């Protein structure tokens, strides 16, 4: 018992809470991102995601271990790609681009909602630790969601931005890129790990966060602390 008590006495509970918040925020961001892909594809005529059980708010059906790990470490990552069968779309390239774009858009909307909650608690909630932790969590959620959304707009396969950009290419080249895009994920992991995206992504995150803070009435000085 003495060893356990000593361990508890020396544990950094603040860092533990921050880690739990980051994990919970990452799960929420990734789940909403993939669900948006699946729902959009379904609305455009492709039931593949629904048939594979991916139209769910359960994080366990969406999470990719490496993507989640990078979300926690470098604050950008991904989940398991929602299966999409372009043959079910009326206009395959256009509808695929719309489906891809739905993920980042959902993250920006989630960030807007999170900062809106922060603003309500900050301006109208009671003072105290409970309110501070609520604001802290939703700030974390907003920043993670903005980072995930903007990261996925980078036009490098298999990120969502590439599907939007490549929809402008001729059909033969487009289908070839889609066939081999999963192999480029190794390059994306290495680039994310090395911090190549850090500078440009930070600048874009700051711009978007400032805009969302202005729209929600929440002070920008608080969420900027959570940038890379």
PDB file of C-alpha atoms in Angstrom, residues 30-161:
ATOM      1  CA  UNK A  30     -11.666  11.499 -35.843  1.00  0.00           C
ATOM      2  CA  UNK A  31     -15.122   9.984 -35.357  1.00  0.00           C
ATOM      3  CA  UNK A  32     -16.938  13.053 -36.662  1.00  0.00           C
ATOM      4  CA  UNK A  33     -14.531  13.274 -39.590  1.00  0.00           C
ATOM      5  CA  UNK A  34     -15.113   9.705 -40.765  1.00  0.00           C
ATOM      6  CA  UNK A  35     -18.836   9.786 -40.032  1.00  0.00           C
ATOM      7  CA  UNK A  36     -19.122  12.880 -42.251  1.00  0.00           C
ATOM      8  CA  UNK A  37     -17.452  10.987 -45.108  1.00  0.00           C
ATOM      9  CA  UNK A  38     -19.810   8.049 -44.699  1.00  0.00           C
ATOM     10  CA  UNK A  39     -23.002  10.082 -44.369  1.00  0.00           C
ATOM     11  CA  UNK A  40     -22.118  12.249 -47.370  1.00  0.00           C
ATOM     12  CA  UNK A  41     -21.332   9.213 -49.531  1.00  0.00           C
ATOM     13  CA  UNK A  42     -24.620   7.626 -48.444  1.00  0.00           C
ATOM     14  CA  UNK A  43     -26.551  10.782 -49.354  1.00  0.00           C
ATOM     15  CA  UNK A  44     -24.874  10.784 -52.758  1.00  0.00           C
ATOM     16  CA  UNK A  45     -25.968   7.215 -53.455  1.00  0.00           C
ATOM     17  CA  UNK A  46     -23.203   4.981 -52.046  1.00  0.00           C
ATOM     18  CA  UNK A  47     -24.340   2.686 -49.176  1.00  0.00           C
ATOM     19  CA  UNK A  48     -20.911   1.018 -48.756  1.00  0.00           C
ATOM     20  CA  UNK A  49     -20.094   2.751 -45.465  1.00  0.00           C
ATOM     21  CA  UNK A  50     -23.524   1.908 -44.061  1.00  0.00           C
ATOM     22  CA  UNK A  51     -23.218  -1.746 -45.100  1.00  0.00           C
ATOM     23  CA  UNK A  52     -19.812  -1.918 -43.372  1.00  0.00           C
ATOM     24  CA  UNK A  53     -21.141  -0.456 -40.119  1.00  0.00           C
ATOM     25  CA  UNK A  54     -19.255   2.815 -40.480  1.00  0.00           C
ATOM     26  CA  UNK A  55     -22.225   5.169 -40.082  1.00  0.00           C
ATOM     27  CA  UNK A  56     -21.665   5.143 -36.343  1.00  0.00           C
ATOM     28  CA  UNK A  57     -20.646   7.506 -33.535  1.00  0.00           C
ATOM     29  CA  UNK A  58     -18.758   4.620 -31.926  1.00  0.00           C
ATOM     30  CA  UNK A  59     -15.044   5.625 -32.098  1.00  0.00           C
ATOM     31  CA  UNK A  60     -13.923   1.988 -32.056  1.00  0.00           C
ATOM     32  CA  UNK A  61     -15.192   1.360 -35.592  1.00  0.00           C
ATOM     33  CA  UNK A  62     -13.217   4.296 -36.982  1.00  0.00           C
ATOM     34  CA  UNK A  63      -9.903   4.484 -35.128  1.00  0.00           C
ATOM     35  CA  UNK A  64      -6.567   3.727 -36.769  1.00  0.00           C
ATOM     36  CA  UNK A  65      -3.873   3.210 -34.060  1.00  0.00           C
ATOM     37  CA  UNK A  66      -1.122   5.097 -35.917  1.00  0.00           C
ATOM     38  CA  UNK A  67      -3.431   7.962 -36.836  1.00  0.00           C
ATOM     39  CA  UNK A  68      -4.621   8.290 -33.240  1.00  0.00           C
ATOM     40  CA  UNK A  69      -1.037   8.155 -31.954  1.00  0.00           C
ATOM     41  CA  UNK A  70      -0.022  11.011 -34.255  1.00  0.00           C
ATOM     42  CA  UNK A  71      -3.065  13.000 -33.162  1.00  0.00           C
ATOM     43  CA  UNK A  72      -1.838  12.735 -29.572  1.00  0.00           C
ATOM     44  CA  UNK A  73       1.820  13.402 -30.369  1.00  0.00           C
ATOM     45  CA  UNK A  74       1.850  15.942 -33.206  1.00  0.00           C
ATOM     46  CA  UNK A  75      -1.857  16.870 -33.205  1.00  0.00           C
ATOM     47  CA  UNK A  76      -2.539  15.751 -36.760  1.00  0.00           C
ATOM     48  CA  UNK A  77      -3.664  12.276 -37.729  1.00  0.00           C
ATOM     49  CA  UNK A  78      -6.369  10.159 -39.291  1.00  0.00           C
ATOM     50  CA  UNK A  79      -8.776   7.282 -38.730  1.00  0.00           C
ATOM     51  CA  UNK A  80      -9.539   4.191 -40.801  1.00  0.00           C
ATOM     52  CA  UNK A  81     -10.738   5.366 -44.189  1.00  0.00           C
ATOM     53  CA  UNK A  82     -14.461   4.960 -44.736  1.00  0.00           C
ATOM     54  CA  UNK A  83     -15.014   2.533 -47.656  1.00  0.00           C
ATOM     55  CA  UNK A  84     -16.454   4.255 -50.696  1.00  0.00           C
ATOM     56  CA  UNK A  85     -17.484   2.675 -53.995  1.00  0.00           C
ATOM     57  CA  UNK A  86     -17.391   5.371 -56.651  1.00  0.00           C
ATOM     58  CA  UNK A  87     -19.452   3.230 -59.019  1.00  0.00           C
ATOM     59  CA  UNK A  88     -22.512   4.066 -56.931  1.00  0.00           C
ATOM     60  CA  UNK A  89     -22.155   7.800 -57.568  1.00  0.00           C
ATOM     61  CA  UNK A  90     -23.995   9.521 -60.406  1.00  0.00           C
ATOM     62  CA  UNK A  91     -20.952  11.695 -61.048  1.00  0.00           C
ATOM     63  CA  UNK A  92     -18.032   9.668 -59.574  1.00  0.00           C
ATOM     64  CA  UNK A  93     -15.237  12.267 -59.570  1.00  0.00           C
ATOM     65  CA  UNK A  94     -17.404  15.156 -58.418  1.00  0.00           C
ATOM     66  CA  UNK A  95     -19.198  13.146 -55.745  1.00  0.00           C
ATOM     67  CA  UNK A  96     -15.918  11.661 -54.514  1.00  0.00           C
ATOM     68  CA  UNK A  97     -14.530  15.182 -54.121  1.00  0.00           C
ATOM     69  CA  UNK A  98     -17.639  16.240 -52.180  1.00  0.00           C
ATOM     70  CA  UNK A  99     -17.379  13.140 -49.976  1.00  0.00           C
ATOM     71  CA  UNK A 100     -13.702  13.850 -49.286  1.00  0.00           C
ATOM     72  CA  UNK A 101     -14.357  17.510 -48.507  1.00  0.00           C
ATOM     73  CA  UNK A 102     -17.090  16.597 -46.011  1.00  0.00           C
ATOM     74  CA  UNK A 103     -14.513  15.365 -43.469  1.00  0.00           C
ATOM     75  CA  UNK A 104     -12.527  18.603 -43.091  1.00  0.00           C
ATOM     76  CA  UNK A 105     -15.712  20.691 -43.217  1.00  0.00           C
ATOM     77  CA  UNK A 106     -17.200  18.638 -40.369  1.00  0.00           C
ATOM     78  CA  UNK A 107     -14.071  19.299 -38.302  1.00  0.00           C
ATOM     79  CA  UNK A 108     -14.321  23.047 -38.802  1.00  0.00           C
ATOM     80  CA  UNK A 109     -17.998  22.959 -37.841  1.00  0.00           C
ATOM     81  CA  UNK A 110     -17.122  20.900 -34.756  1.00  0.00           C
ATOM     82  CA  UNK A 111     -14.456  23.468 -33.820  1.00  0.00           C
ATOM     83  CA  UNK A 112     -17.013  26.270 -34.211  1.00  0.00           C
ATOM     84  CA  UNK A 113     -19.405  24.406 -31.912  1.00  0.00           C
ATOM     85  CA  UNK A 114     -16.658  23.726 -29.352  1.00  0.00           C
ATOM     86  CA  UNK A 115     -15.582  27.374 -29.228  1.00  0.00           C
ATOM     87  CA  UNK A 116     -19.225  28.387 -29.011  1.00  0.00           C
ATOM     88  CA  UNK A 117     -19.566  26.264 -25.868  1.00  0.00           C
ATOM     89  CA  UNK A 118     -16.337  27.801 -24.531  1.00  0.00           C
ATOM     90  CA  UNK A 119     -17.784  31.264 -25.115  1.00  0.00           C
ATOM     91  CA  UNK A 120     -21.019  30.436 -23.282  1.00  0.00           C
ATOM     92  CA  UNK A 121     -19.187  29.007 -20.271  1.00  0.00           C
ATOM     93  CA  UNK A 122     -16.599  31.827 -20.275  1.00  0.00           C
ATOM     94  CA  UNK A 123     -19.162  34.633 -20.486  1.00  0.00           C
ATOM     95  CA  UNK A 124     -22.116  33.204 -18.586  1.00  0.00           C
ATOM     96  CA  UNK A 125     -20.912  30.211 -16.564  1.00  0.00           C
ATOM     97  CA  UNK A 126     -19.906  30.220 -12.906  1.00  0.00           C
ATOM     98  CA  UNK A 127     -16.301  30.694 -11.845  1.00  0.00           C
ATOM     99  CA  UNK A 128     -14.429  27.687 -10.511  1.00  0.00           C
ATOM    100  CA  UNK A 129     -12.354  24.704 -11.472  1.00  0.00           C
ATOM    101  CA  UNK A 130     -15.234  22.845 -13.094  1.00  0.00           C
ATOM    102  CA  UNK A 131     -15.868  25.668 -15.584  1.00  0.00           C
ATOM    103  CA  UNK A 132     -12.133  26.021 -16.224  1.00  0.00           C
ATOM    104  CA  UNK A 133     -11.827  22.325 -17.084  1.00  0.00           C
ATOM    105  CA  UNK A 134     -14.855  22.528 -19.392  1.00  0.00           C
ATOM    106  CA  UNK A 135     -13.274  25.454 -21.242  1.00  0.00           C
ATOM    107  CA  UNK A 136      -9.924  23.664 -21.329  1.00  0.00           C
ATOM    108  CA  UNK A 137     -11.443  20.533 -22.854  1.00  0.00           C
ATOM    109  CA  UNK A 138     -13.447  22.319 -25.527  1.00  0.00           C
ATOM    110  CA  UNK A 139     -10.448  24.521 -26.399  1.00  0.00           C
ATOM    111  CA  UNK A 140      -8.439  21.354 -26.854  1.00  0.00           C
ATOM    112  CA  UNK A 141     -11.225  19.838 -28.936  1.00  0.00           C
ATOM    113  CA  UNK A 142     -11.432  22.932 -31.137  1.00  0.00           C
ATOM    114  CA  UNK A 143      -7.700  23.113 -31.801  1.00  0.00           C
ATOM    115  CA  UNK A 144      -7.434  19.386 -32.528  1.00  0.00           C
ATOM    116  CA  UNK A 145     -10.423  19.569 -34.843  1.00  0.00           C
ATOM    117  CA  UNK A 146      -9.060  22.582 -36.720  1.00  0.00           C
ATOM    118  CA  UNK A 147      -5.681  20.883 -37.051  1.00  0.00           C
ATOM    119  CA  UNK A 148      -7.237  17.660 -38.333  1.00  0.00           C
ATOM    120  CA  UNK A 149      -9.457  19.474 -40.807  1.00  0.00           C
ATOM    121  CA  UNK A 150      -6.682  21.626 -42.247  1.00  0.00           C
ATOM    122  CA  UNK A 151      -4.171  18.761 -42.297  1.00  0.00           C
ATOM    123  CA  UNK A 152      -6.545  16.667 -44.370  1.00  0.00           C
ATOM    124  CA  UNK A 153      -6.916  19.479 -46.899  1.00  0.00           C
ATOM    125  CA  UNK A 154      -3.250  19.078 -47.891  1.00  0.00           C
ATOM    126  CA  UNK A 155      -3.321  17.689 -51.482  1.00  0.00           C
ATOM    127  CA  UNK A 156      -1.102  14.674 -50.782  1.00  0.00           C
ATOM    128  CA  UNK A 157      -2.610  11.174 -51.170  1.00  0.00           C
ATOM    129  CA  UNK A 158      -4.395   9.711 -49.315  1.00  0.00           C
ATOM    130  CA  UNK A 159      -5.451  12.944 -47.568  1.00  0.00           C
ATOM    131  CA  UNK A 160      -8.827  14.414 -48.497  1.00  0.00           C
ATOM    132  CA  UNK A 161      -7.361  17.416 -50.283  1.00  0.00           C
TER     133      UNK A 161
END
